[in-house]
Amino acid sequence: MKTLAELGDLRGKRVLVRSDLNVPLDGQTITDDGRIRASLPTIQQLSGAGARVVVCAHLGRPKGAPDPQYSLAPVAARLGELLGAEVAFASDTVGESARSTVEGLPDGGVALLENLRFNPGETSKDADERGAFADELAGLADAYVSDGFGVVHRAQASVYDIARRLPAAMGGLVQAEVEVLQRLTSDPERPYAVVLGGAKVSDKLGVIDNLLGTADRLLIGGGMVFTFLKAQGHEVGKSLLEEDQLDTVTEYLERAQRDGVEIVLPTDVVAATAFSADADHEVVAADAIPADRMGLDIGPESSRLFADKLADCRTVFWNGPMGAFEMAPYAAGTEAVARALVEATKEGALTVVGGGDSAAAVRQLGFADSDFGHISTGGGASLEYLEGKELPGLSVFDEQEG
């Protein structure tokens, strides 16, 4: 992978940096600035080298046109606070405001363009439309740096097409993410455990399929576990269930047993009468969920079981909460797994929190990023890498080297 150092002297050069600043907002208030903080080192390195740094990113899923609720203006303000310097904000992506903002940048200055997805060319499936937008972005810069790991699995104009139009390199964040993922997939230190949660097993089929040949243990929680329990013939009540995946899950269970991979399922769950913090709830055996209840978290016995299964591990990857952690009655399982990873980290294990809801959960529960070996900024990208898929935002650099 081409690094920043290989771009040479950047003083006075305009450098377009694709960051991942897709932060959660409550109105105009940023509720978790983790992705902005993760983007700082590369921006600071370029600014310190005298480059004129033009940051671009997306926020949410606007429909290819300006939408005030998805404006990056609050992000520009927070980025400026964290940098300790004003960040110039362009009110469009490649228009008059973008051009004049970039032209006005001094050496070491930083600007942020408005939400890339306000332009339909950013996410277009049409290569020509994407390319035309990439051409306009390229006109704003002399070099390009890919530092938005959360989007490297997307073939988008600011991720893939732009890297074919300018001298390009990986930013420090993307480089660090890839190095961690390589440690997870190339001769990981064992025992190697993967903890998977979240709502749907269908979202994780590819990674389960691939990791059955890599991991020593798979610990399954969250809403996806009920498809596993049903595949074993257990009653799951009103719990989330993907019946169309039962045959696939059954095959995974059989494969794991045949290949000596341990699949660990909850022995008890917190079952409630409704998806609500105020609903009546109780701890029940995982194989005896009442027909009128839904499982919303792993139970205390399962929390201890999962912690025990992680205690001797030297490598742990975790993606997906164990329950509806946003509601206090159903957060204990996720907290227990987080604490188990913290303890494993202290013992020298490589622990990786796979972004997305997992990263949000550990921060909401009061854990620090430094409590873990690595917190990814891209849950989807991490999963696709672990599935063995080609990520366009990384493969484009291989094309250049080839």
GROMACS .gro file of C-alpha atoms in nm:
model
  402
    1MET     CA    1   0.000   0.000   0.000
    2LYS     CA    2   0.131   0.342  -0.092
    3THR     CA    3   0.180   0.556   0.219
    4LEU     CA    4   0.173   0.930   0.279
    5ALA     CA    5   0.552   0.945   0.280
    6GLU     CA    6   0.556   0.821  -0.079
    7LEU     CA    7   0.360   1.127  -0.196
    8GLY     CA    8   0.674   1.335  -0.139
    9ASP     CA    9   0.689   1.699  -0.032
   10LEU     CA   10   0.332   1.823   0.001
   11ARG     CA   11   0.399   2.180   0.115
   12GLY     CA   12   0.166   2.410  -0.072
   13LYS     CA   13  -0.002   2.116  -0.246
   14ARG     CA   14  -0.380   2.070  -0.232
   15VAL     CA   15  -0.451   1.727  -0.082
   16LEU     CA   16  -0.801   1.583  -0.097
   17VAL     CA   17  -0.858   1.356   0.203
   18ARG     CA   18  -1.151   1.115   0.203
   19SER     CA   19  -1.240   1.081   0.571
   20ASP     CA   20  -1.525   0.898   0.741
   21LEU     CA   21  -1.716   1.165   0.934
   22ASN     CA   22  -2.051   0.989   0.929
   23VAL     CA   23  -2.132   1.067   1.292
   24PRO     CA   24  -2.467   1.032   1.470
   25LEU     CA   25  -2.658   1.358   1.511
   26ASP     CA   26  -2.940   1.467   1.739
   27GLY     CA   27  -3.057   1.766   1.539
   28GLN     CA   28  -2.736   1.971   1.511
   29THR     CA   29  -2.568   1.800   1.808
   30ILE     CA   30  -2.306   1.529   1.750
   31THR     CA   31  -2.373   1.247   1.995
   32ASP     CA   32  -2.054   1.047   1.928
   33ASP     CA   33  -1.748   1.216   1.775
   34GLY     CA   34  -1.539   0.898   1.767
   35ARG     CA   35  -1.503   0.899   1.389
   36ILE     CA   36  -1.395   1.263   1.384
   37ARG     CA   37  -1.129   1.192   1.647
   38ALA     CA   38  -1.009   0.890   1.450
   39SER     CA   39  -0.965   1.112   1.143
   40LEU     CA   40  -0.750   1.372   1.321
   41PRO     CA   41  -0.400   1.215   1.297
   42THR     CA   42  -0.391   1.203   0.917
   43ILE     CA   43  -0.536   1.553   0.882
   44GLN     CA   44  -0.286   1.685   1.139
   45GLN     CA   45   0.004   1.510   0.968
   46LEU     CA   46  -0.082   1.664   0.632
   47SER     CA   47  -0.146   2.008   0.779
   48GLY     CA   48   0.181   1.990   0.971
   49ALA     CA   49   0.360   1.911   0.646
   50GLY     CA   50   0.228   2.236   0.497
   51ALA     CA   51  -0.033   2.079   0.270
   52ARG     CA   52  -0.358   2.256   0.196
   53VAL     CA   53  -0.593   1.993   0.330
   54VAL     CA   54  -0.934   1.951   0.163
   55VAL     CA   55  -1.141   1.702   0.363
   56CYS     CA   56  -1.440   1.534   0.202
   57ALA     CA   57  -1.692   1.295   0.357
   58HIS     CA   58  -2.055   1.191   0.367
   59LEU     CA   59  -2.322   1.197   0.636
   60GLY     CA   60  -2.631   0.979   0.635
   61ARG     CA   61  -2.817   0.883   0.322
   62PRO     CA   62  -2.950   1.190   0.142
   63LYS     CA   63  -3.104   1.126  -0.198
   64GLY     CA   64  -2.837   1.285  -0.416
   65ALA     CA   65  -2.948   1.640  -0.343
   66PRO     CA   66  -2.885   1.895  -0.065
   67ASP     CA   67  -3.077   1.820   0.255
   68PRO     CA   68  -3.015   2.044   0.561
   69GLN     CA   69  -3.057   1.759   0.810
   70TYR     CA   70  -2.749   1.590   0.660
   71SER     CA   71  -2.525   1.896   0.638
   72LEU     CA   72  -2.165   1.853   0.753
   73ALA     CA   73  -2.164   2.205   0.905
   74PRO     CA   74  -2.177   2.071   1.266
   75VAL     CA   75  -1.890   1.836   1.181
   76ALA     CA   76  -1.680   2.125   1.048
   77ALA     CA   77  -1.733   2.309   1.376
   78ARG     CA   78  -1.635   2.007   1.587
   79LEU     CA   79  -1.337   1.927   1.366
   80GLY     CA   80  -1.215   2.282   1.416
   81GLU     CA   81  -1.251   2.249   1.794
   82LEU     CA   82  -1.049   1.927   1.797
   83LEU     CA   83  -0.781   2.067   1.567
   84GLY     CA   84  -0.762   2.392   1.760
   85ALA     CA   85  -0.786   2.587   1.435
   86GLU     CA   86  -1.063   2.715   1.211
   87VAL     CA   87  -1.187   2.474   0.946
   88ALA     CA   88  -1.316   2.650   0.637
   89PHE     CA   89  -1.650   2.504   0.529
   90ALA     CA   90  -1.767   2.488   0.166
   91SER     CA   91  -2.142   2.494   0.127
   92ASP     CA   92  -2.127   2.265  -0.179
   93THR     CA   93  -1.914   1.974  -0.300
   94VAL     CA   94  -1.755   2.087  -0.628
   95GLY     CA   95  -1.928   2.416  -0.701
   96GLU     CA   96  -1.837   2.781  -0.659
   97SER     CA   97  -1.815   2.762  -0.279
   98ALA     CA   98  -1.585   2.458  -0.293
   99ARG     CA   99  -1.356   2.619  -0.548
  100SER     CA  100  -1.327   2.951  -0.366
  101THR     CA  101  -1.281   2.780  -0.028
  102VAL     CA  102  -0.996   2.569  -0.162
  103GLU     CA  103  -0.838   2.865  -0.340
  104GLY     CA  104  -0.837   3.058  -0.013
  105LEU     CA  105  -0.655   2.792   0.189
  106PRO     CA  106  -0.310   2.884   0.320
  107ASP     CA  107  -0.034   2.627   0.358
  108GLY     CA  108  -0.134   2.404   0.650
  109GLY     CA  109  -0.497   2.517   0.629
  110VAL     CA  110  -0.791   2.275   0.648
  111ALA     CA  111  -1.126   2.290   0.469
  112LEU     CA  112  -1.426   2.059   0.468
  113LEU     CA  113  -1.653   2.017   0.167
  114GLU     CA  114  -2.027   1.974   0.210
  115ASN     CA  115  -2.177   1.623   0.214
  116LEU     CA  116  -2.053   1.430  -0.090
  117ARG     CA  117  -2.383   1.248  -0.118
  118PHE     CA  118  -2.558   1.574  -0.200
  119ASN     CA  119  -2.419   1.503  -0.548
  120PRO     CA  120  -2.579   1.202  -0.725
  121GLY     CA  121  -2.247   1.117  -0.890
  122GLU     CA  122  -2.095   1.008  -0.559
  123THR     CA  123  -2.296   0.685  -0.523
  124SER     CA  124  -2.414   0.637  -0.881
  125LYS     CA  125  -2.409   0.286  -1.026
  126ASP     CA  126  -2.325   0.443  -1.361
  127ALA     CA  127  -1.947   0.451  -1.401
  128ASP     CA  128  -1.958   0.753  -1.633
  129GLU     CA  129  -2.165   0.959  -1.389
  130ARG     CA  130  -1.938   0.859  -1.102
  131GLY     CA  131  -1.633   0.937  -1.312
  132ALA     CA  132  -1.762   1.283  -1.404
  133PHE     CA  133  -1.802   1.368  -1.035
  134ALA     CA  134  -1.458   1.225  -0.961
  135ASP     CA  135  -1.315   1.450  -1.235
  136GLU     CA  136  -1.464   1.756  -1.063
  137LEU     CA  137  -1.327   1.648  -0.726
  138ALA     CA  138  -0.986   1.586  -0.881
  139GLY     CA  139  -0.990   1.942  -1.013
  140LEU     CA  140  -0.977   2.066  -0.653
  141ALA     CA  141  -0.657   1.881  -0.562
  142ASP     CA  142  -0.303   1.781  -0.653
  143ALA     CA  143  -0.306   1.452  -0.458
  144TYR     CA  144  -0.553   1.219  -0.289
  145VAL     CA  145  -0.544   1.039   0.046
  146SER     CA  146  -0.786   0.757   0.131
  147ASP     CA  147  -0.853   0.770   0.504
  148GLY     CA  148  -1.222   0.674   0.533
  149PHE     CA  149  -1.208   0.307   0.623
  150GLY     CA  150  -1.584   0.296   0.678
  151VAL     CA  151  -1.638   0.339   0.303
  152VAL     CA  152  -1.352   0.142   0.142
  153HIS     CA  153  -1.595  -0.140   0.064
  154ARG     CA  154  -1.793   0.096  -0.161
  155ALA     CA  155  -1.710   0.165  -0.526
  156GLN     CA  156  -1.793   0.532  -0.496
  157ALA     CA  157  -1.653   0.838  -0.670
  158SER     CA  158  -1.462   0.973  -0.370
  159VAL     CA  159  -1.333   0.628  -0.273
  160TYR     CA  160  -1.251   0.439  -0.593
  161ASP     CA  161  -1.272   0.661  -0.901
  162ILE     CA  162  -1.080   0.956  -0.755
  163ALA     CA  163  -0.782   0.734  -0.666
  164ARG     CA  164  -0.739   0.656  -1.036
  165ARG     CA  165  -0.717   1.024  -1.125
  166LEU     CA  166  -0.460   1.169  -0.882
  167PRO     CA  167  -0.138   1.063  -0.713
  168ALA     CA  168  -0.291   0.863  -0.428
  169ALA     CA  169  -0.195   0.705  -0.097
  170MET     CA  170  -0.347   0.542   0.209
  171GLY     CA  171  -0.395   0.757   0.516
  172GLY     CA  172  -0.279   0.643   0.857
  173LEU     CA  173  -0.626   0.535   0.969
  174VAL     CA  174  -0.689   0.306   0.672
  175GLN     CA  175  -0.338   0.168   0.699
  176ALA     CA  176  -0.387   0.086   1.069
  177GLU     CA  177  -0.725  -0.077   1.004
  178VAL     CA  178  -0.585  -0.298   0.729
  179GLU     CA  179  -0.289  -0.403   0.943
  180VAL     CA  180  -0.523  -0.513   1.223
  181LEU     CA  181  -0.744  -0.706   0.982
  182GLN     CA  182  -0.441  -0.879   0.837
  183ARG     CA  183  -0.352  -0.993   1.189
  184LEU     CA  184  -0.703  -1.137   1.223
  185THR     CA  185  -0.683  -1.331   0.898
  186SER     CA  186  -0.317  -1.424   0.855
  187ASP     CA  187  -0.193  -1.666   1.120
  188PRO     CA  188  -0.376  -1.511   1.421
  189GLU     CA  189  -0.243  -1.591   1.767
  190ARG     CA  190  -0.459  -1.862   1.925
  191PRO     CA  191  -0.700  -1.934   2.077
  192TYR     CA  192  -0.889  -1.706   1.837
  193ALA     CA  193  -1.250  -1.621   1.925
  194VAL     CA  194  -1.505  -1.428   1.722
  195VAL     CA  195  -1.806  -1.278   1.898
  196LEU     CA  196  -2.099  -1.200   1.670
  197GLY     CA  197  -2.424  -1.027   1.761
  198GLY     CA  198  -2.665  -0.779   1.615
  199ALA     CA  199  -3.012  -0.825   1.478
  200LYS     CA  200  -2.991  -1.049   1.173
  201VAL     CA  201  -2.794  -1.363   1.102
  202SER     CA  202  -2.833  -1.289   0.730
  203ASP     CA  203  -2.604  -0.986   0.776
  204LYS     CA  204  -2.327  -1.214   0.901
  205LEU     CA  205  -2.363  -1.525   0.682
  206GLY     CA  206  -2.053  -1.454   0.476
  207VAL     CA  207  -1.830  -1.383   0.772
  208ILE     CA  208  -1.953  -1.693   0.959
  209ASP     CA  209  -1.892  -1.906   0.652
  210ASN     CA  210  -1.537  -1.774   0.615
  211LEU     CA  211  -1.446  -1.775   0.984
  212LEU     CA  212  -1.551  -2.138   1.029
  213GLY     CA  213  -1.220  -2.212   0.863
  214THR     CA  214  -1.020  -1.962   1.069
  215ALA     CA  215  -1.153  -1.912   1.422
  216ASP     CA  216  -1.135  -2.157   1.711
  217ARG     CA  217  -1.458  -2.035   1.872
  218LEU     CA  218  -1.765  -1.847   1.755
  219LEU     CA  219  -1.975  -1.688   2.030
  220ILE     CA  220  -2.320  -1.595   1.906
  221GLY     CA  221  -2.555  -1.345   2.073
  222GLY     CA  222  -2.794  -1.067   1.980
  223GLY     CA  223  -3.107  -1.112   1.774
  224MET     CA  224  -2.928  -1.345   1.534
  225VAL     CA  225  -2.892  -1.614   1.802
  226PHE     CA  226  -3.258  -1.709   1.789
  227THR     CA  227  -3.222  -1.849   1.440
  228PHE     CA  228  -2.946  -2.072   1.579
  229LEU     CA  229  -3.162  -2.179   1.874
  230LYS     CA  230  -3.457  -2.251   1.643
  231ALA     CA  231  -3.227  -2.456   1.418
  232GLN     CA  232  -3.154  -2.670   1.725
  233GLY     CA  233  -3.526  -2.727   1.770
  234HIS     CA  234  -3.589  -2.483   2.056
  235GLU     CA  235  -3.890  -2.255   2.108
  236VAL     CA  236  -3.796  -1.888   2.059
  237GLY     CA  237  -4.133  -1.723   2.126
  238LYS     CA  238  -4.170  -1.380   1.965
  239SER     CA  239  -3.795  -1.336   1.929
  240LEU     CA  240  -3.641  -1.216   1.604
  241LEU     CA  241  -3.624  -1.513   1.368
  242GLU     CA  242  -3.513  -1.556   1.008
  243GLU     CA  243  -3.682  -1.879   0.906
  244ASP     CA  244  -3.538  -1.864   0.556
  245GLN     CA  245  -3.189  -1.902   0.710
  246LEU     CA  246  -3.260  -2.209   0.923
  247ASP     CA  247  -3.114  -2.456   0.673
  248THR     CA  248  -2.798  -2.248   0.634
  249VAL     CA  249  -2.753  -2.215   1.010
  250THR     CA  250  -2.808  -2.588   1.055
  251GLU     CA  251  -2.535  -2.653   0.799
  252TYR     CA  252  -2.301  -2.416   0.985
  253LEU     CA  253  -2.364  -2.599   1.313
  254GLU     CA  254  -2.289  -2.933   1.149
  255ARG     CA  255  -1.977  -2.797   0.980
  256ALA     CA  256  -1.846  -2.649   1.303
  257GLN     CA  257  -1.888  -2.979   1.485
  258ARG     CA  258  -1.719  -3.167   1.201
  259ASP     CA  259  -1.426  -2.925   1.180
  260GLY     CA  260  -1.371  -2.882   1.552
  261VAL     CA  261  -1.483  -2.519   1.572
  262GLU     CA  262  -1.663  -2.445   1.897
  263ILE     CA  263  -1.990  -2.255   1.858
  264VAL     CA  264  -2.101  -2.106   2.188
  265LEU     CA  265  -2.469  -2.012   2.225
  266PRO     CA  266  -2.642  -1.854   2.527
  267THR     CA  267  -2.779  -2.085   2.795
  268ASP     CA  268  -3.020  -1.821   2.924
  269VAL     CA  269  -3.176  -1.502   2.789
  270VAL     CA  270  -3.362  -1.197   2.914
  271ALA     CA  271  -3.711  -1.238   2.768
  272ALA     CA  272  -3.964  -0.953   2.762
  273THR     CA  273  -4.328  -0.918   2.666
  274ALA     CA  274  -4.246  -0.631   2.425
  275PHE     CA  275  -3.954  -0.443   2.274
  276SER     CA  276  -3.955  -0.180   2.547
  277ALA     CA  277  -3.750  -0.087   2.850
  278ASP     CA  278  -4.072  -0.079   3.052
  279ALA     CA  279  -4.197  -0.422   2.942
  280ASP     CA  280  -4.222  -0.706   3.189
  281HIS     CA  281  -3.905  -0.914   3.155
  282GLU     CA  282  -3.740  -1.214   3.318
  283VAL     CA  283  -3.443  -1.444   3.278
  284VAL     CA  284  -3.538  -1.777   3.121
  285ALA     CA  285  -3.352  -2.078   2.986
  286ALA     CA  286  -3.247  -2.029   2.625
  287ASP     CA  287  -3.420  -2.352   2.528
  288ALA     CA  288  -3.747  -2.259   2.699
  289ILE     CA  289  -3.843  -1.907   2.590
  290PRO     CA  290  -4.217  -1.856   2.658
  291ALA     CA  291  -4.429  -1.826   2.346
  292ASP     CA  292  -4.551  -1.477   2.445
  293ARG     CA  293  -4.202  -1.332   2.505
  294MET     CA  294  -3.905  -1.217   2.299
  295GLY     CA  295  -3.539  -1.250   2.386
  296LEU     CA  296  -3.369  -0.910   2.415
  297ASP     CA  297  -3.035  -0.995   2.576
  298ILE     CA  298  -2.822  -1.287   2.681
  299GLY     CA  299  -2.874  -1.377   3.047
  300PRO     CA  300  -2.634  -1.360   3.344
  301GLU     CA  301  -2.531  -1.726   3.316
  302SER     CA  302  -2.452  -1.674   2.948
  303SER     CA  303  -2.256  -1.357   3.029
  304ARG     CA  304  -2.035  -1.560   3.262
  305LEU     CA  305  -2.005  -1.838   3.004
  306PHE     CA  306  -1.900  -1.594   2.730
  307ALA     CA  307  -1.647  -1.426   2.962
  308ASP     CA  308  -1.499  -1.767   3.048
  309LYS     CA  309  -1.470  -1.858   2.680
  310LEU     CA  310  -1.280  -1.534   2.612
  311ALA     CA  311  -1.051  -1.545   2.916
  312ASP     CA  312  -0.773  -1.754   2.758
  313CYS     CA  313  -0.798  -1.610   2.407
  314ARG     CA  314  -0.505  -1.437   2.243
  315THR     CA  315  -0.710  -1.289   1.957
  316VAL     CA  316  -1.071  -1.166   1.977
  317PHE     CA  317  -1.285  -0.998   1.712
  318TRP     CA  318  -1.625  -0.867   1.821
  319ASN     CA  319  -1.899  -0.735   1.593
  320GLY     CA  320  -2.255  -0.677   1.712
  321PRO     CA  321  -2.411  -0.621   2.056
  322MET     CA  322  -2.549  -0.908   2.264
  323GLY     CA  323  -2.887  -0.743   2.308
  324ALA     CA  324  -3.086  -0.422   2.282
  325PHE     CA  325  -2.813  -0.236   2.473
  326GLU     CA  326  -2.979   0.103   2.414
  327MET     CA  327  -3.231   0.005   2.684
  328ALA     CA  328  -3.085  -0.048   3.032
  329PRO     CA  329  -3.265  -0.377   3.112
  330TYR     CA  330  -3.102  -0.538   2.809
  331ALA     CA  331  -2.748  -0.395   2.823
  332ALA     CA  332  -2.584  -0.634   3.072
  333GLY     CA  333  -2.480  -0.896   2.817
  334THR     CA  334  -2.307  -0.644   2.592
  335GLU     CA  335  -2.135  -0.489   2.893
  336ALA     CA  336  -2.016  -0.832   3.010
  337VAL     CA  337  -1.856  -0.905   2.671
  338ALA     CA  338  -1.692  -0.562   2.669
  339ARG     CA  339  -1.548  -0.623   3.017
  340ALA     CA  340  -1.419  -0.963   2.905
  341LEU     CA  341  -1.238  -0.796   2.614
  342VAL     CA  342  -1.092  -0.535   2.847
  343GLU     CA  343  -0.951  -0.811   3.068
  344ALA     CA  344  -0.816  -0.998   2.765
  345THR     CA  345  -0.647  -0.679   2.647
  346LYS     CA  346  -0.476  -0.641   2.985
  347GLU     CA  347  -0.343  -0.995   2.942
  348GLY     CA  348  -0.186  -0.903   2.611
  349ALA     CA  349  -0.449  -1.033   2.369
  350LEU     CA  350  -0.531  -0.855   2.044
  351THR     CA  351  -0.891  -0.738   2.092
  352VAL     CA  352  -1.077  -0.575   1.805
  353VAL     CA  353  -1.417  -0.408   1.835
  354GLY     CA  354  -1.561  -0.419   1.485
  355GLY     CA  355  -1.712  -0.073   1.456
  356GLY     CA  356  -2.079   0.013   1.406
  357ASP     CA  357  -2.314  -0.070   1.691
  358SER     CA  358  -2.036  -0.245   1.882
  359ALA     CA  359  -1.826   0.071   1.896
  360ALA     CA  360  -2.132   0.279   1.987
  361ALA     CA  361  -2.219   0.032   2.262
  362VAL     CA  362  -1.882   0.033   2.436
  363ARG     CA  363  -1.873   0.413   2.435
  364GLN     CA  364  -2.232   0.441   2.557
  365LEU     CA  365  -2.152   0.197   2.837
  366GLY     CA  366  -1.864   0.414   2.951
  367PHE     CA  367  -1.560   0.228   2.818
  368ALA     CA  368  -1.265   0.417   2.672
  369ASP     CA  369  -1.124   0.340   2.328
  370SER     CA  370  -0.791   0.267   2.498
  371ASP     CA  371  -0.951  -0.021   2.691
  372PHE     CA  372  -0.935  -0.230   2.373
  373GLY     CA  373  -0.663  -0.320   2.129
  374HIS     CA  374  -0.845  -0.156   1.839
  375ILE     CA  375  -1.188  -0.006   1.774
  376SER     CA  376  -1.264  -0.012   1.405
  377THR     CA  377  -1.427   0.284   1.232
  378GLY     CA  378  -1.592   0.059   0.975
  379GLY     CA  379  -1.813  -0.229   1.080
  380GLY     CA  380  -1.932  -0.311   0.729
  381ALA     CA  381  -1.586  -0.284   0.578
  382SER     CA  382  -1.439  -0.504   0.854
  383LEU     CA  383  -1.699  -0.774   0.796
  384GLU     CA  384  -1.653  -0.776   0.420
  385TYR     CA  385  -1.276  -0.802   0.464
  386LEU     CA  386  -1.322  -1.096   0.700
  387GLU     CA  387  -1.558  -1.254   0.448
  388GLY     CA  388  -1.271  -1.248   0.201
  389LYS     CA  389  -1.439  -0.996  -0.030
  390GLU     CA  390  -1.244  -0.754  -0.245
  391LEU     CA  391  -1.283  -0.396  -0.117
  392PRO     CA  392  -1.282  -0.145  -0.407
  393GLY     CA  393  -1.125   0.131  -0.201
  394LEU     CA  394  -0.826  -0.095  -0.132
  395SER     CA  395  -0.809  -0.286  -0.459
  396VAL     CA  396  -0.767   0.036  -0.655
  397PHE     CA  397  -0.420   0.070  -0.500
  398ASP     CA  398  -0.336  -0.284  -0.607
  399GLU     CA  399  -0.439  -0.187  -0.961
  400GLN     CA  400  -0.194   0.101  -0.956
  401GLU     CA  401   0.091  -0.119  -0.832
  402GLY     CA  402   0.003  -0.378  -1.093
   0.00000   0.00000   0.00000
